[in-house]
Amino acid sequence: MTKHLTLQDASELDGSRHVLGLSGGKDSAALAIYLRDNYPEIHNRVEYFFTDTGAELQEVYDFLDKLEAYLGKEIKKLSPERDFEHWLKIHNNYLPSPRQRWCTSMMKIKPFEKFVGNDPVVTYIGIRADENREGYVSQKENIQAVFPFMEDGLIRADIFRILENTVGIPEYYRWRSRSGCYFCFFQRQDEWLGLKREHPDLFAEAVRIEKESGQGYTWVQGKTLEEVVAHAEKTEGTRNANRNAKSVHTIKWQDALRDQEDDDPEDQACMICSL
């Protein structure tokens, strides 16, 4: 079972590797920046890594480049070695789902555990003080976890402050609420519509996978992606009409994002920052 350490405990450990997994999302990025700016002795020891599934958005790679420059350290790229469709075939062409998250296991957790091997490891996890979740808990005896945001009392507003003062908020948050694969089954209907508009080629690929390899299942339970975006467009039209009727002023997407609530904690199990 993973042991929990304090920042002071971690800084005093000798002979352990220190790692921080980046998802391409806001919390893990803010944690890396927070360590660099507030705990330089830990930052100097940390190995930053990103598990590249091969199904990431270009915006994620762009953001990681900016973050790497700010950190002044390499962000190691881990790989699940085979692409999503290979693992899909291994799992009898059944699409992953909230109840069968084999993509998390094969494409995120296994590469991480291969990366750390049997070395004694301290992993820094970007769960905030205002969240009620623990994230992935490794069963490996050699892994100990630190939760700097929880220990220091940082909440959602602090995360946005850290990012806005440094590398900025990842661009995909303009239309999407999380990092992760472009076909993530946790996307809301309006986010699938956002994918279709921002990356029509990736949306078309998600549709193809659904039709050719889904074993009758769909990314969104009970609806095909074409039905999902059609419904999202209809709902969007109603929302826009209501906004116009109320003469609501347009606000920046960064400001709107800051005021939103987080997704259900159960929706975040594949976040690499939870490792």
PDB file of N, CA, C and O in Angstrom, residues 81-152:
ATOM      1  N   GLU A  81       3.879   1.652 -25.312  1.00  0.00           N
ATOM      2  CA  GLU A  81       4.551   0.816 -26.321  1.00  0.00           C
ATOM      3  C   GLU A  81       3.664   0.445 -27.508  1.00  0.00           C
ATOM      4  O   GLU A  81       4.146   0.367 -28.628  1.00  0.00           O
ATOM      5  N   ARG A  82       2.415   0.200 -27.285  1.00  0.00           N
ATOM      6  CA  ARG A  82       1.495  -0.093 -28.388  1.00  0.00           C
ATOM      7  C   ARG A  82       0.352   0.913 -28.348  1.00  0.00           C
ATOM      8  O   ARG A  82       0.022   1.454 -27.291  1.00  0.00           O
ATOM      9  N   ASP A  83      -0.278   1.142 -29.512  1.00  0.00           N
ATOM     10  CA  ASP A  83      -1.309   2.163 -29.565  1.00  0.00           C
ATOM     11  C   ASP A  83      -2.652   1.649 -29.040  1.00  0.00           C
ATOM     12  O   ASP A  83      -2.827   0.472 -28.732  1.00  0.00           O
ATOM     13  N   PHE A  84      -3.617   2.574 -28.964  1.00  0.00           N
ATOM     14  CA  PHE A  84      -4.925   2.253 -28.394  1.00  0.00           C
ATOM     15  C   PHE A  84      -5.593   1.100 -29.118  1.00  0.00           C
ATOM     16  O   PHE A  84      -6.179   0.213 -28.474  1.00  0.00           O
ATOM     17  N   GLU A  85      -5.521   1.091 -30.442  1.00  0.00           N
ATOM     18  CA  GLU A  85      -6.247   0.051 -31.177  1.00  0.00           C
ATOM     19  C   GLU A  85      -5.644  -1.336 -30.950  1.00  0.00           C
ATOM     20  O   GLU A  85      -6.346  -2.340 -31.043  1.00  0.00           O
ATOM     21  N   HIS A  86      -4.346  -1.397 -30.647  1.00  0.00           N
ATOM     22  CA  HIS A  86      -3.762  -2.691 -30.264  1.00  0.00           C
ATOM     23  C   HIS A  86      -4.416  -3.187 -28.975  1.00  0.00           C
ATOM     24  O   HIS A  86      -4.840  -4.346 -28.891  1.00  0.00           O
ATOM     25  N   TRP A  87      -4.477  -2.312 -27.962  1.00  0.00           N
ATOM     26  CA  TRP A  87      -5.063  -2.724 -26.691  1.00  0.00           C
ATOM     27  C   TRP A  87      -6.550  -2.979 -26.829  1.00  0.00           C
ATOM     28  O   TRP A  87      -7.110  -3.831 -26.115  1.00  0.00           O
ATOM     29  N   LEU A  88      -7.204  -2.275 -27.740  1.00  0.00           N
ATOM     30  CA  LEU A  88      -8.621  -2.526 -28.003  1.00  0.00           C
ATOM     31  C   LEU A  88      -8.830  -3.951 -28.507  1.00  0.00           C
ATOM     32  O   LEU A  88      -9.746  -4.662 -28.061  1.00  0.00           O
ATOM     33  N   LYS A  89      -7.975  -4.394 -29.420  1.00  0.00           N
ATOM     34  CA  LYS A  89      -8.073  -5.765 -29.930  1.00  0.00           C
ATOM     35  C   LYS A  89      -7.812  -6.784 -28.829  1.00  0.00           C
ATOM     36  O   LYS A  89      -8.476  -7.819 -28.749  1.00  0.00           O
ATOM     37  N   ILE A  90      -6.820  -6.493 -27.969  1.00  0.00           N
ATOM     38  CA  ILE A  90      -6.503  -7.378 -26.851  1.00  0.00           C
ATOM     39  C   ILE A  90      -7.723  -7.550 -25.941  1.00  0.00           C
ATOM     40  O   ILE A  90      -7.947  -8.620 -25.361  1.00  0.00           O
ATOM     41  N   HIS A  91      -8.530  -6.493 -25.850  1.00  0.00           N
ATOM     42  CA  HIS A  91      -9.725  -6.533 -25.002  1.00  0.00           C
ATOM     43  C   HIS A  91     -10.980  -6.836 -25.822  1.00  0.00           C
ATOM     44  O   HIS A  91     -12.076  -6.335 -25.529  1.00  0.00           O
ATOM     45  N   ASN A  92     -10.795  -7.666 -26.827  1.00  0.00           N
ATOM     46  CA  ASN A  92     -11.918  -8.193 -27.627  1.00  0.00           C
ATOM     47  C   ASN A  92     -12.768  -7.102 -28.266  1.00  0.00           C
ATOM     48  O   ASN A  92     -13.973  -7.267 -28.460  1.00  0.00           O
ATOM     49  N   ASN A  93     -12.114  -5.977 -28.593  1.00  0.00           N
ATOM     50  CA  ASN A  93     -12.782  -4.861 -29.274  1.00  0.00           C
ATOM     51  C   ASN A  93     -13.902  -4.220 -28.457  1.00  0.00           C
ATOM     52  O   ASN A  93     -14.771  -3.544 -29.016  1.00  0.00           O
ATOM     53  N   TYR A  94     -13.872  -4.411 -27.155  1.00  0.00           N
ATOM     54  CA  TYR A  94     -14.839  -3.719 -26.297  1.00  0.00           C
ATOM     55  C   TYR A  94     -14.282  -2.355 -25.927  1.00  0.00           C
ATOM     56  O   TYR A  94     -13.184  -2.259 -25.359  1.00  0.00           O
ATOM     57  N   LEU A  95     -15.035  -1.305 -26.235  1.00  0.00           N
ATOM     58  CA  LEU A  95     -14.601   0.040 -25.894  1.00  0.00           C
ATOM     59  C   LEU A  95     -14.474   0.184 -24.380  1.00  0.00           C
ATOM     60  O   LEU A  95     -15.283  -0.374 -23.630  1.00  0.00           O
ATOM     61  N   PRO A  96     -13.489   0.933 -23.914  1.00  0.00           N
ATOM     62  CA  PRO A  96     -13.409   1.201 -22.475  1.00  0.00           C
ATOM     63  C   PRO A  96     -14.607   2.036 -22.030  1.00  0.00           C
ATOM     64  O   PRO A  96     -15.229   2.743 -22.837  1.00  0.00           O
ATOM     65  N   SER A  97     -14.921   1.960 -20.766  1.00  0.00           N
ATOM     66  CA  SER A  97     -16.084   2.661 -20.221  1.00  0.00           C
ATOM     67  C   SER A  97     -15.810   2.980 -18.761  1.00  0.00           C
ATOM     68  O   SER A  97     -14.813   2.525 -18.191  1.00  0.00           O
ATOM     69  N   PRO A  98     -16.690   3.763 -18.117  1.00  0.00           N
ATOM     70  CA  PRO A  98     -16.473   4.060 -16.697  1.00  0.00           C
ATOM     71  C   PRO A  98     -16.350   2.812 -15.836  1.00  0.00           C
ATOM     72  O   PRO A  98     -15.666   2.829 -14.811  1.00  0.00           O
ATOM     73  N   ARG A  99     -16.983   1.719 -16.241  1.00  0.00           N
ATOM     74  CA  ARG A  99     -16.914   0.485 -15.450  1.00  0.00           C
ATOM     75  C   ARG A  99     -15.779  -0.427 -15.888  1.00  0.00           C
ATOM     76  O   ARG A  99     -15.403  -1.337 -15.150  1.00  0.00           O
ATOM     77  N   GLN A 100     -15.278  -0.235 -17.088  1.00  0.00           N
ATOM     78  CA  GLN A 100     -14.181  -1.053 -17.607  1.00  0.00           C
ATOM     79  C   GLN A 100     -13.089  -0.131 -18.133  1.00  0.00           C
ATOM     80  O   GLN A 100     -12.970   0.094 -19.332  1.00  0.00           O
ATOM     81  N   ARG A 101     -12.284   0.405 -17.229  1.00  0.00           N
ATOM     82  CA  ARG A 101     -11.288   1.407 -17.600  1.00  0.00           C
ATOM     83  C   ARG A 101      -9.959   0.744 -17.941  1.00  0.00           C
ATOM     84  O   ARG A 101      -8.911   1.104 -17.402  1.00  0.00           O
ATOM     85  N   TRP A 102     -10.000  -0.214 -18.853  1.00  0.00           N
ATOM     86  CA  TRP A 102      -8.759  -0.925 -19.186  1.00  0.00           C
ATOM     87  C   TRP A 102      -7.735   0.004 -19.827  1.00  0.00           C
ATOM     88  O   TRP A 102      -6.528  -0.241 -19.744  1.00  0.00           O
ATOM     89  N   CYS A 103      -8.192   1.069 -20.448  1.00  0.00           N
ATOM     90  CA  CYS A 103      -7.248   2.018 -21.054  1.00  0.00           C
ATOM     91  C   CYS A 103      -6.385   2.676 -19.988  1.00  0.00           C
ATOM     92  O   CYS A 103      -5.189   2.916 -20.198  1.00  0.00           O
ATOM     93  N   THR A 104      -6.971   2.961 -18.818  1.00  0.00           N
ATOM     94  CA  THR A 104      -6.203   3.527 -17.720  1.00  0.00           C
ATOM     95  C   THR A 104      -5.102   2.577 -17.277  1.00  0.00           C
ATOM     96  O   THR A 104      -3.945   2.966 -17.106  1.00  0.00           O
ATOM     97  N   SER A 105      -5.471   1.316 -17.105  1.00  0.00           N
ATOM     98  CA  SER A 105      -4.507   0.322 -16.644  1.00  0.00           C
ATOM     99  C   SER A 105      -3.389   0.098 -17.649  1.00  0.00           C
ATOM    100  O   SER A 105      -2.200   0.156 -17.305  1.00  0.00           O
ATOM    101  N   MET A 106      -3.742  -0.119 -18.914  1.00  0.00           N
ATOM    102  CA  MET A 106      -2.755  -0.505 -19.923  1.00  0.00           C
ATOM    103  C   MET A 106      -1.931   0.675 -20.432  1.00  0.00           C
ATOM    104  O   MET A 106      -0.753   0.518 -20.768  1.00  0.00           O
ATOM    105  N   MET A 107      -2.537   1.859 -20.493  1.00  0.00           N
ATOM    106  CA  MET A 107      -1.875   2.982 -21.158  1.00  0.00           C
ATOM    107  C   MET A 107      -1.367   4.060 -20.196  1.00  0.00           C
ATOM    108  O   MET A 107      -0.643   4.970 -20.614  1.00  0.00           O
ATOM    109  N   LYS A 108      -1.727   3.969 -18.920  1.00  0.00           N
ATOM    110  CA  LYS A 108      -1.259   4.947 -17.940  1.00  0.00           C
ATOM    111  C   LYS A 108      -0.520   4.282 -16.781  1.00  0.00           C
ATOM    112  O   LYS A 108       0.626   4.599 -16.496  1.00  0.00           O
ATOM    113  N   ILE A 109      -1.203   3.361 -16.092  1.00  0.00           N
ATOM    114  CA  ILE A 109      -0.632   2.799 -14.868  1.00  0.00           C
ATOM    115  C   ILE A 109       0.548   1.881 -15.155  1.00  0.00           C
ATOM    116  O   ILE A 109       1.600   1.979 -14.510  1.00  0.00           O
ATOM    117  N   LYS A 110       0.413   0.976 -16.117  1.00  0.00           N
ATOM    118  CA  LYS A 110       1.513   0.049 -16.405  1.00  0.00           C
ATOM    119  C   LYS A 110       2.788   0.768 -16.856  1.00  0.00           C
ATOM    120  O   LYS A 110       3.886   0.432 -16.395  1.00  0.00           O
ATOM    121  N   PRO A 111       2.705   1.765 -17.747  1.00  0.00           N
ATOM    122  CA  PRO A 111       3.928   2.503 -18.099  1.00  0.00           C
ATOM    123  C   PRO A 111       4.562   3.197 -16.887  1.00  0.00           C
ATOM    124  O   PRO A 111       5.788   3.254 -16.769  1.00  0.00           O
ATOM    125  N   PHE A 112       3.720   3.730 -15.999  1.00  0.00           N
ATOM    126  CA  PHE A 112       4.234   4.374 -14.788  1.00  0.00           C
ATOM    127  C   PHE A 112       4.971   3.365 -13.910  1.00  0.00           C
ATOM    128  O   PHE A 112       6.094   3.615 -13.449  1.00  0.00           O
ATOM    129  N   GLU A 113       4.364   2.208 -13.678  1.00  0.00           N
ATOM    130  CA  GLU A 113       4.983   1.232 -12.795  1.00  0.00           C
ATOM    131  C   GLU A 113       6.234   0.616 -13.430  1.00  0.00           C
ATOM    132  O   GLU A 113       7.175   0.261 -12.726  1.00  0.00           O
ATOM    133  N   LYS A 114       6.265   0.542 -14.754  1.00  0.00           N
ATOM    134  CA  LYS A 114       7.495   0.104 -15.425  1.00  0.00           C
ATOM    135  C   LYS A 114       8.582   1.164 -15.267  1.00  0.00           C
ATOM    136  O   LYS A 114       9.759   0.843 -15.056  1.00  0.00           O
ATOM    137  N   PHE A 115       8.205   2.427 -15.355  1.00  0.00           N
ATOM    138  CA  PHE A 115       9.132   3.545 -15.232  1.00  0.00           C
ATOM    139  C   PHE A 115       9.820   3.556 -13.858  1.00  0.00           C
ATOM    140  O   PHE A 115      11.028   3.752 -13.746  1.00  0.00           O
ATOM    141  N   VAL A 116       9.048   3.316 -12.801  1.00  0.00           N
ATOM    142  CA  VAL A 116       9.638   3.366 -11.458  1.00  0.00           C
ATOM    143  C   VAL A 116      10.268   2.034 -11.062  1.00  0.00           C
ATOM    144  O   VAL A 116      11.167   2.003 -10.209  1.00  0.00           O
ATOM    145  N   GLY A 117       9.821   0.928 -11.679  1.00  0.00           N
ATOM    146  CA  GLY A 117      10.392  -0.373 -11.361  1.00  0.00           C
ATOM    147  C   GLY A 117      10.293  -0.682  -9.884  1.00  0.00           C
ATOM    148  O   GLY A 117       9.268  -0.422  -9.234  1.00  0.00           O
ATOM    149  N   ASN A 118      11.376  -1.210  -9.330  1.00  0.00           N
ATOM    150  CA  ASN A 118      11.416  -1.551  -7.905  1.00  0.00           C
ATOM    151  C   ASN A 118      12.214  -0.555  -7.080  1.00  0.00           C
ATOM    152  O   ASN A 118      12.517  -0.802  -5.913  1.00  0.00           O
ATOM    153  N   ASP A 119      12.545   0.584  -7.695  1.00  0.00           N
ATOM    154  CA  ASP A 119      13.277   1.616  -6.969  1.00  0.00           C
ATOM    155  C   ASP A 119      12.392   2.206  -5.869  1.00  0.00           C
ATOM    156  O   ASP A 119      11.178   2.313  -6.026  1.00  0.00           O
ATOM    157  N   PRO A 120      12.988   2.624  -4.759  1.00  0.00           N
ATOM    158  CA  PRO A 120      12.206   3.395  -3.788  1.00  0.00           C
ATOM    159  C   PRO A 120      11.834   4.744  -4.406  1.00  0.00           C
ATOM    160  O   PRO A 120      12.698   5.456  -4.927  1.00  0.00           O
ATOM    161  N   VAL A 121      10.557   5.062  -4.367  1.00  0.00           N
ATOM    162  CA  VAL A 121      10.051   6.222  -5.104  1.00  0.00           C
ATOM    163  C   VAL A 121       9.141   7.072  -4.229  1.00  0.00           C
ATOM    164  O   VAL A 121       8.322   6.561  -3.471  1.00  0.00           O
ATOM    165  N   VAL A 122       9.302   8.393  -4.360  1.00  0.00           N
ATOM    166  CA  VAL A 122       8.367   9.358  -3.798  1.00  0.00           C
ATOM    167  C   VAL A 122       7.631   9.990  -4.968  1.00  0.00           C
ATOM    168  O   VAL A 122       8.256  10.541  -5.874  1.00  0.00           O
ATOM    169  N   THR A 123       6.302   9.899  -4.973  1.00  0.00           N
ATOM    170  CA  THR A 123       5.516  10.476  -6.058  1.00  0.00           C
ATOM    171  C   THR A 123       4.694  11.647  -5.524  1.00  0.00           C
ATOM    172  O   THR A 123       4.065  11.545  -4.464  1.00  0.00           O
ATOM    173  N   TYR A 124       4.737  12.762  -6.236  1.00  0.00           N
ATOM    174  CA  TYR A 124       4.044  13.987  -5.832  1.00  0.00           C
ATOM    175  C   TYR A 124       2.733  14.077  -6.598  1.00  0.00           C
ATOM    176  O   TYR A 124       2.717  14.001  -7.832  1.00  0.00           O
ATOM    177  N   ILE A 125       1.637  14.237  -5.862  1.00  0.00           N
ATOM    178  CA  ILE A 125       0.301  14.112  -6.436  1.00  0.00           C
ATOM    179  C   ILE A 125      -0.460  15.428  -6.312  1.00  0.00           C
ATOM    180  O   ILE A 125      -0.510  16.039  -5.249  1.00  0.00           O
ATOM    181  N   GLY A 126      -1.081  15.849  -7.445  1.00  0.00           N
ATOM    182  CA  GLY A 126      -1.696  17.166  -7.521  1.00  0.00           C
ATOM    183  C   GLY A 126      -3.144  17.222  -7.100  1.00  0.00           C
ATOM    184  O   GLY A 126      -3.939  17.918  -7.741  1.00  0.00           O
ATOM    185  N   ILE A 127      -3.511  16.535  -6.039  1.00  0.00           N
ATOM    186  CA  ILE A 127      -4.873  16.632  -5.516  1.00  0.00           C
ATOM    187  C   ILE A 127      -4.925  17.791  -4.525  1.00  0.00           C
ATOM    188  O   ILE A 127      -4.062  17.931  -3.659  1.00  0.00           O
ATOM    189  N   ARG A 128      -5.946  18.631  -4.673  1.00  0.00           N
ATOM    190  CA  ARG A 128      -6.022  19.871  -3.906  1.00  0.00           C
ATOM    191  C   ARG A 128      -6.683  19.667  -2.542  1.00  0.00           C
ATOM    192  O   ARG A 128      -7.301  18.653  -2.267  1.00  0.00           O
ATOM    193  N   ALA A 129      -6.589  20.700  -1.721  1.00  0.00           N
ATOM    194  CA  ALA A 129      -7.187  20.653  -0.388  1.00  0.00           C
ATOM    195  C   ALA A 129      -8.707  20.700  -0.440  1.00  0.00           C
ATOM    196  O   ALA A 129      -9.371  20.288   0.524  1.00  0.00           O
ATOM    197  N   ASP A 130      -9.290  21.173  -1.545  1.00  0.00           N
ATOM    198  CA  ASP A 130     -10.752  21.245  -1.648  1.00  0.00           C
ATOM    199  C   ASP A 130     -11.339  20.089  -2.444  1.00  0.00           C
ATOM    200  O   ASP A 130     -12.495  20.147  -2.868  1.00  0.00           O
ATOM    201  N   GLU A 131     -10.576  19.022  -2.632  1.00  0.00           N
ATOM    202  CA  GLU A 131     -11.072  17.857  -3.353  1.00  0.00           C
ATOM    203  C   GLU A 131     -11.274  16.697  -2.385  1.00  0.00           C
ATOM    204  O   GLU A 131     -10.531  16.542  -1.412  1.00  0.00           O
ATOM    205  N   ASN A 132     -12.263  15.873  -2.706  1.00  0.00           N
ATOM    206  CA  ASN A 132     -12.554  14.708  -1.891  1.00  0.00           C
ATOM    207  C   ASN A 132     -12.284  13.448  -2.697  1.00  0.00           C
ATOM    208  O   ASN A 132     -13.181  12.726  -3.117  1.00  0.00           O
ATOM    209  N   ARG A 133     -11.009  13.220  -2.982  1.00  0.00           N
ATOM    210  CA  ARG A 133     -10.607  12.024  -3.709  1.00  0.00           C
ATOM    211  C   ARG A 133      -9.160  11.716  -3.367  1.00  0.00           C
ATOM    212  O   ARG A 133      -8.426  12.571  -2.892  1.00  0.00           O
ATOM    213  N   GLU A 134      -8.780  10.483  -3.595  1.00  0.00           N
ATOM    214  CA  GLU A 134      -7.417  10.082  -3.290  1.00  0.00           C
ATOM    215  C   GLU A 134      -6.622   9.794  -4.541  1.00  0.00           C
ATOM    216  O   GLU A 134      -5.405   9.898  -4.562  1.00  0.00           O
ATOM    217  N   GLY A 135      -7.299   9.432  -5.643  1.00  0.00           N
ATOM    218  CA  GLY A 135      -6.592   9.077  -6.861  1.00  0.00           C
ATOM    219  C   GLY A 135      -6.158   7.624  -6.847  1.00  0.00           C
ATOM    220  O   GLY A 135      -6.541   6.840  -5.987  1.00  0.00           O
ATOM    221  N   TYR A 136      -5.347   7.273  -7.808  1.00  0.00           N
ATOM    222  CA  TYR A 136      -4.844   5.909  -7.915  1.00  0.00           C
ATOM    223  C   TYR A 136      -3.875   5.610  -6.781  1.00  0.00           C
ATOM    224  O   TYR A 136      -2.946   6.369  -6.534  1.00  0.00           O
ATOM    225  N   VAL A 137      -4.115   4.519  -6.072  1.00  0.00           N
ATOM    226  CA  VAL A 137      -3.234   4.107  -4.988  1.00  0.00           C
ATOM    227  C   VAL A 137      -2.489   2.856  -5.427  1.00  0.00           C
ATOM    228  O   VAL A 137      -3.071   1.793  -5.605  1.00  0.00           O
ATOM    229  N   SER A 138      -1.197   2.987  -5.619  1.00  0.00           N
ATOM    230  CA  SER A 138      -0.396   1.858  -6.056  1.00  0.00           C
ATOM    231  C   SER A 138      -0.279   0.827  -4.949  1.00  0.00           C
ATOM    232  O   SER A 138      -0.219   1.152  -3.766  1.00  0.00           O
ATOM    233  N   GLN A 139      -0.248  -0.432  -5.329  1.00  0.00           N
ATOM    234  CA  GLN A 139      -0.036  -1.512  -4.374  1.00  0.00           C
ATOM    235  C   GLN A 139       1.448  -1.834  -4.211  1.00  0.00           C
ATOM    236  O   GLN A 139       1.809  -2.728  -3.456  1.00  0.00           O
ATOM    237  N   LYS A 140       2.298  -1.129  -4.927  1.00  0.00           N
ATOM    238  CA  LYS A 140       3.734  -1.391  -4.855  1.00  0.00           C
ATOM    239  C   LYS A 140       4.302  -0.822  -3.547  1.00  0.00           C
ATOM    240  O   LYS A 140       4.103   0.342  -3.227  1.00  0.00           O
ATOM    241  N   GLU A 141       4.998  -1.667  -2.822  1.00  0.00           N
ATOM    242  CA  GLU A 141       5.528  -1.289  -1.511  1.00  0.00           C
ATOM    243  C   GLU A 141       6.597  -0.203  -1.599  1.00  0.00           C
ATOM    244  O   GLU A 141       6.887   0.471  -0.617  1.00  0.00           O
ATOM    245  N   ASN A 142       7.204  -0.048  -2.777  1.00  0.00           N
ATOM    246  CA  ASN A 142       8.319   0.886  -2.904  1.00  0.00           C
ATOM    247  C   ASN A 142       7.890   2.320  -3.184  1.00  0.00           C
ATOM    248  O   ASN A 142       8.721   3.204  -3.322  1.00  0.00           O
ATOM    249  N   ILE A 143       6.576   2.570  -3.292  1.00  0.00           N
ATOM    250  CA  ILE A 143       6.092   3.902  -3.657  1.00  0.00           C
ATOM    251  C   ILE A 143       5.483   4.606  -2.445  1.00  0.00           C
ATOM    252  O   ILE A 143       4.626   4.054  -1.755  1.00  0.00           O
ATOM    253  N   GLN A 144       5.945   5.824  -2.208  1.00  0.00           N
ATOM    254  CA  GLN A 144       5.391   6.670  -1.154  1.00  0.00           C
ATOM    255  C   GLN A 144       4.872   7.959  -1.786  1.00  0.00           C
ATOM    256  O   GLN A 144       5.479   8.479  -2.721  1.00  0.00           O
ATOM    257  N   ALA A 145       3.754   8.451  -1.297  1.00  0.00           N
ATOM    258  CA  ALA A 145       3.087   9.590  -1.927  1.00  0.00           C
ATOM    259  C   ALA A 145       3.130  10.836  -1.055  1.00  0.00           C
ATOM    260  O   ALA A 145       3.077  10.763   0.176  1.00  0.00           O
ATOM    261  N   VAL A 146       3.228  11.990  -1.738  1.00  0.00           N
ATOM    262  CA  VAL A 146       3.165  13.297  -1.082  1.00  0.00           C
ATOM    263  C   VAL A 146       2.066  14.105  -1.761  1.00  0.00           C
ATOM    264  O   VAL A 146       1.955  14.101  -2.992  1.00  0.00           O
ATOM    265  N   PHE A 147       1.273  14.834  -0.962  1.00  0.00           N
ATOM    266  CA  PHE A 147       0.167  15.646  -1.472  1.00  0.00           C
ATOM    267  C   PHE A 147       0.414  17.111  -1.082  1.00  0.00           C
ATOM    268  O   PHE A 147      -0.187  17.616  -0.122  1.00  0.00           O
ATOM    269  N   PRO A 148       1.290  17.807  -1.812  1.00  0.00           N
ATOM    270  CA  PRO A 148       1.671  19.170  -1.401  1.00  0.00           C
ATOM    271  C   PRO A 148       0.507  20.149  -1.306  1.00  0.00           C
ATOM    272  O   PRO A 148       0.471  20.983  -0.374  1.00  0.00           O
ATOM    273  N   PHE A 149      -0.431  20.100  -2.253  1.00  0.00           N
ATOM    274  CA  PHE A 149      -1.548  21.044  -2.205  1.00  0.00           C
ATOM    275  C   PHE A 149      -2.413  20.801  -0.969  1.00  0.00           C
ATOM    276  O   PHE A 149      -2.883  21.748  -0.334  1.00  0.00           O
ATOM    277  N   MET A 150      -2.648  19.542  -0.654  1.00  0.00           N
ATOM    278  CA  MET A 150      -3.451  19.227   0.526  1.00  0.00           C
ATOM    279  C   MET A 150      -2.719  19.672   1.792  1.00  0.00           C
ATOM    280  O   MET A 150      -3.319  20.250   2.703  1.00  0.00           O
ATOM    281  N   GLU A 151      -1.415  19.419   1.828  1.00  0.00           N
ATOM    282  CA  GLU A 151      -0.627  19.777   3.007  1.00  0.00           C
ATOM    283  C   GLU A 151      -0.565  21.285   3.209  1.00  0.00           C
ATOM    284  O   GLU A 151      -0.663  21.776   4.341  1.00  0.00           O
ATOM    285  N   ASP A 152      -0.429  22.034   2.119  1.00  0.00           N
ATOM    286  CA  ASP A 152      -0.278  23.485   2.214  1.00  0.00           C
ATOM    287  C   ASP A 152      -1.598  24.239   2.063  1.00  0.00           C
ATOM    288  O   ASP A 152      -1.624  25.477   2.087  1.00  0.00           O
TER     289      ASP A 152
END
